[in-house]
Amino acid sequence: MTISESKVLVRPVQDARRAVSSERPAIEETITSVDGGIHVSTDRDGKAGTAAAQDFDGHTKISRETRMAASIRNILEDMGEDPNREGLLKTPERYAKAMLFFTKGYQENAYDIGKDAIFNVNHTEIVLVRDIEAHIAYIPNGRVLGLSKLARIADIYARRLQVQERLTKQIAQAIEDLLQPQGVAVVMESAHMCMVMRVVQKSSAMTTTSCRTGVFKTDRAAEEELQFLLKLNRN
């Protein structure tokens, strides 16, 4: 299955206390056995940990975790391993649970995370949260976001199949859409295992990306203050 590039599922918030429905239509697929005798209805949003259930037609509904575990068993066999030997019996299930955790960002969106944590505050100076998946700064325009939500928004986009350049922009765009602030700045510094462990094996290589909106692009004073704050407490 090909996973298309995810879009930012946020929109401007007019009323921070307004309840908003986050229901999404179910996406289903049908899998037919080789002999054509069994039809399996599968739900991409099936809850992890549920091995199987019966739908209204009596067909078996298989969870994503179960389908992923079956694929890992095949991979182990193709490696020359025996997935039934002691020590590997539960490896497919453990791997599937880990992958669902590492990619849980596909099941979340920034609007639902932040909509109930927006507060009207007369603060017009830089708000900076450092050393989460990124350094995130914004200058409020009458509204602020609960600090923990900045970390959770970063986590949403980090826990997807990603490239750092897109991840940096998605975090900035999500905060821009939620708060409509005077400006947003996201700076990300990361080590990539493809650089550290494979091919070139450059263990000290770091990649830095940034995305700026609003006054952080147009106001030199705002940019200089951001750089000053980023350097504080650095060795």
Tab-separated table of C-alpha atoms in Angstrom, residues 46-230:
chain	number	residue	atom	x	y	z
A	46	GLY	CA	-8.921	-0.917	13.101
A	47	LYS	CA	-7.695	-0.808	16.685
A	48	ALA	CA	-4.353	-2.402	17.421
A	49	GLY	CA	-4.561	-5.489	19.603
A	50	THR	CA	-7.822	-6.815	18.110
A	51	ALA	CA	-6.952	-9.987	16.241
A	52	ALA	CA	-10.278	-10.421	14.449
A	53	ALA	CA	-13.958	-9.522	14.655
A	54	GLN	CA	-17.121	-10.232	12.680
A	55	ASP	CA	-18.749	-7.545	10.567
A	56	PHE	CA	-22.465	-7.387	9.832
A	57	ASP	CA	-22.112	-9.763	6.859
A	58	GLY	CA	-20.294	-12.363	8.937
A	59	HIS	CA	-16.952	-11.643	7.258
A	60	THR	CA	-13.757	-11.587	9.308
A	61	LYS	CA	-12.408	-8.133	10.092
A	62	ILE	CA	-8.631	-8.175	10.557
A	63	SER	CA	-6.800	-5.467	12.506
A	64	ARG	CA	-3.844	-3.583	11.107
A	65	GLU	CA	-1.653	-5.067	13.835
A	66	THR	CA	-2.549	-8.611	12.805
A	67	ARG	CA	-1.911	-7.906	9.110
A	68	MET	CA	1.452	-6.296	9.893
A	69	ALA	CA	2.486	-9.188	12.139
A	70	ALA	CA	1.726	-11.645	9.318
A	71	SER	CA	3.970	-9.618	6.996
A	72	ILE	CA	6.815	-9.662	9.531
A	73	ARG	CA	6.555	-13.441	9.776
A	74	ASN	CA	7.097	-13.593	6.022
A	75	ILE	CA	10.113	-11.287	6.298
A	76	LEU	CA	11.668	-13.484	9.003
A	77	GLU	CA	11.186	-16.544	6.822
A	78	ASP	CA	12.729	-14.781	3.811
A	79	MET	CA	15.755	-13.956	5.988
A	80	GLY	CA	16.196	-17.670	6.631
A	81	GLU	CA	14.823	-17.571	10.171
A	82	ASP	CA	12.161	-19.749	11.770
A	83	PRO	CA	9.452	-17.496	13.236
A	84	ASN	CA	8.187	-20.465	15.262
A	85	ARG	CA	11.407	-20.976	17.185
A	86	GLU	CA	11.838	-19.944	20.795
A	87	GLY	CA	12.700	-16.269	20.984
A	88	LEU	CA	10.858	-15.291	17.813
A	89	LEU	CA	7.360	-16.520	18.577
A	90	LYS	CA	6.096	-13.078	19.613
A	91	THR	CA	8.505	-10.991	17.555
A	92	PRO	CA	6.014	-10.278	14.703
A	93	GLU	CA	3.414	-8.988	17.160
A	94	ARG	CA	5.965	-6.889	19.061
A	95	TYR	CA	7.279	-5.416	15.819
A	96	ALA	CA	3.766	-4.595	14.613
A	97	LYS	CA	2.918	-2.818	17.888
A	98	ALA	CA	6.161	-0.848	17.702
A	99	MET	CA	5.510	0.257	14.118
A	100	LEU	CA	1.975	1.373	14.963
A	101	PHE	CA	3.394	3.430	17.829
A	102	PHE	CA	6.171	4.943	15.714
A	103	THR	CA	3.641	5.956	13.021
A	104	LYS	CA	0.718	6.958	15.229
A	105	GLY	CA	0.851	10.457	13.731
A	106	TYR	CA	-1.281	9.204	10.842
A	107	GLN	CA	-4.172	8.738	13.283
A	108	GLU	CA	-3.941	12.260	14.765
A	109	ASN	CA	-4.275	15.823	13.534
A	110	ALA	CA	-3.091	19.116	14.934
A	111	TYR	CA	-6.502	20.787	14.996
A	112	ASP	CA	-7.989	18.167	17.337
A	113	ILE	CA	-4.903	18.331	19.555
A	114	GLY	CA	-4.858	22.114	19.899
A	115	LYS	CA	-8.441	23.329	19.578
A	116	ASP	CA	-9.233	23.192	23.331
A	117	ALA	CA	-5.918	24.646	24.503
A	118	ILE	CA	-6.050	28.082	22.851
A	119	PHE	CA	-6.270	31.019	25.243
A	120	ASN	CA	-6.744	34.752	24.787
A	121	VAL	CA	-3.644	36.383	26.294
A	122	ASN	CA	-2.257	39.870	25.773
A	123	HIS	CA	1.307	38.730	25.073
A	124	THR	CA	3.211	40.003	22.050
A	125	GLU	CA	6.745	38.712	22.694
A	126	ILE	CA	8.415	35.544	21.453
A	127	VAL	CA	7.274	32.238	22.918
A	128	LEU	CA	9.984	29.603	22.426
A	129	VAL	CA	9.942	25.896	23.270
A	130	ARG	CA	13.296	24.214	22.698
A	131	ASP	CA	14.618	20.691	22.338
A	132	ILE	CA	11.477	18.788	21.486
A	133	GLU	CA	11.499	17.367	17.955
A	134	ALA	CA	12.305	20.945	16.996
A	135	HIS	CA	12.831	24.406	18.428
A	136	ILE	CA	9.445	26.097	18.010
A	137	ALA	CA	8.880	29.831	18.385
A	138	TYR	CA	5.962	32.120	17.640
A	139	ILE	CA	4.874	35.673	18.395
A	140	PRO	CA	1.230	35.684	19.565
A	141	ASN	CA	-1.433	37.830	18.014
A	142	GLY	CA	-3.797	37.842	20.995
A	143	ARG	CA	-3.890	34.054	21.445
A	144	VAL	CA	-1.466	31.476	22.833
A	145	LEU	CA	-1.387	27.686	22.718
A	146	GLY	CA	-0.839	25.443	25.745
A	147	LEU	CA	2.883	24.667	25.798
A	148	SER	CA	2.487	20.894	25.880
A	149	LYS	CA	0.456	21.100	22.673
A	150	LEU	CA	3.471	22.423	20.778
A	151	ALA	CA	5.329	19.239	21.677
A	152	ARG	CA	2.362	17.098	20.712
A	153	ILE	CA	1.964	18.840	17.365
A	154	ALA	CA	5.624	18.222	16.617
A	155	ASP	CA	5.125	14.592	17.604
A	156	ILE	CA	2.185	14.181	15.207
A	157	TYR	CA	4.291	14.975	12.169
A	158	ALA	CA	7.479	13.341	13.459
A	159	ARG	CA	5.669	10.017	13.846
A	160	ARG	CA	5.039	9.587	10.146
A	161	LEU	CA	7.197	8.445	7.243
A	162	GLN	CA	8.992	11.726	6.764
A	163	VAL	CA	11.777	13.835	5.412
A	164	GLN	CA	13.098	16.549	7.695
A	165	GLU	CA	12.391	19.353	5.237
A	166	ARG	CA	8.684	18.542	5.045
A	167	LEU	CA	8.424	17.870	8.780
A	168	THR	CA	9.797	21.335	9.607
A	169	LYS	CA	7.299	23.042	7.319
A	170	GLN	CA	4.326	20.989	8.547
A	171	ILE	CA	4.943	21.946	12.180
A	172	ALA	CA	5.179	25.629	11.294
A	173	GLN	CA	2.066	25.511	9.096
A	174	ALA	CA	0.018	23.751	11.774
A	175	ILE	CA	0.805	26.443	14.378
A	176	GLU	CA	0.186	29.167	11.800
A	177	ASP	CA	-3.246	27.747	10.992
A	178	LEU	CA	-4.225	27.215	14.627
A	179	LEU	CA	-3.191	30.583	16.072
A	180	GLN	CA	-2.772	32.982	13.148
A	181	PRO	CA	0.135	34.566	15.064
A	182	GLN	CA	2.389	37.403	13.978
A	183	GLY	CA	4.956	34.843	12.943
A	184	VAL	CA	6.202	31.282	13.462
A	185	ALA	CA	9.746	29.926	13.370
A	186	VAL	CA	10.687	26.239	13.493
A	187	VAL	CA	14.318	25.140	13.570
A	188	MET	CA	15.187	21.450	13.527
A	189	GLU	CA	18.555	19.785	14.099
A	190	SER	CA	18.724	16.047	13.521
A	191	ALA	CA	21.084	13.157	12.968
A	192	HIS	CA	19.971	10.728	10.268
A	193	MET	CA	20.676	7.031	10.561
A	194	CYS	CA	21.115	6.781	6.797
A	195	MET	CA	24.136	9.048	7.255
A	196	VAL	CA	25.377	7.580	10.546
A	197	MET	CA	24.949	3.831	10.007
A	198	ARG	CA	24.821	3.274	6.258
A	199	VAL	CA	27.026	3.986	3.260
A	200	VAL	CA	28.919	7.182	4.198
A	201	GLN	CA	28.930	6.422	7.978
A	202	LYS	CA	29.429	10.003	9.129
A	203	SER	CA	28.637	9.694	12.837
A	204	SER	CA	28.898	13.422	13.557
A	205	ALA	CA	26.743	14.597	10.648
A	206	MET	CA	23.846	16.869	11.613
A	207	THR	CA	21.156	18.333	9.377
A	208	THR	CA	19.535	21.687	10.194
A	209	THR	CA	16.329	22.905	8.573
A	210	SER	CA	14.153	25.915	9.311
A	211	CYS	CA	10.829	27.406	8.350
A	212	ARG	CA	9.767	30.984	9.113
A	213	THR	CA	6.526	32.837	8.566
A	214	GLY	CA	5.271	36.373	9.184
A	215	VAL	CA	7.511	38.762	11.109
A	216	PHE	CA	10.300	36.212	11.393
A	217	LYS	CA	10.766	36.658	7.639
A	218	THR	CA	10.263	40.415	7.470
A	219	ASP	CA	11.499	41.844	10.786
A	220	ARG	CA	15.256	41.676	11.371
A	221	ALA	CA	14.858	42.490	15.071
A	222	ALA	CA	12.550	39.504	15.584
A	223	GLU	CA	15.002	37.214	13.811
A	224	GLU	CA	17.942	38.483	15.879
A	225	GLU	CA	16.023	38.005	19.134
A	226	LEU	CA	15.159	34.438	18.094
A	227	GLN	CA	18.824	33.673	17.375
A	228	PHE	CA	19.794	35.128	20.761
A	229	LEU	CA	17.256	32.941	22.580
A	230	LEU	CA	18.333	29.820	20.704
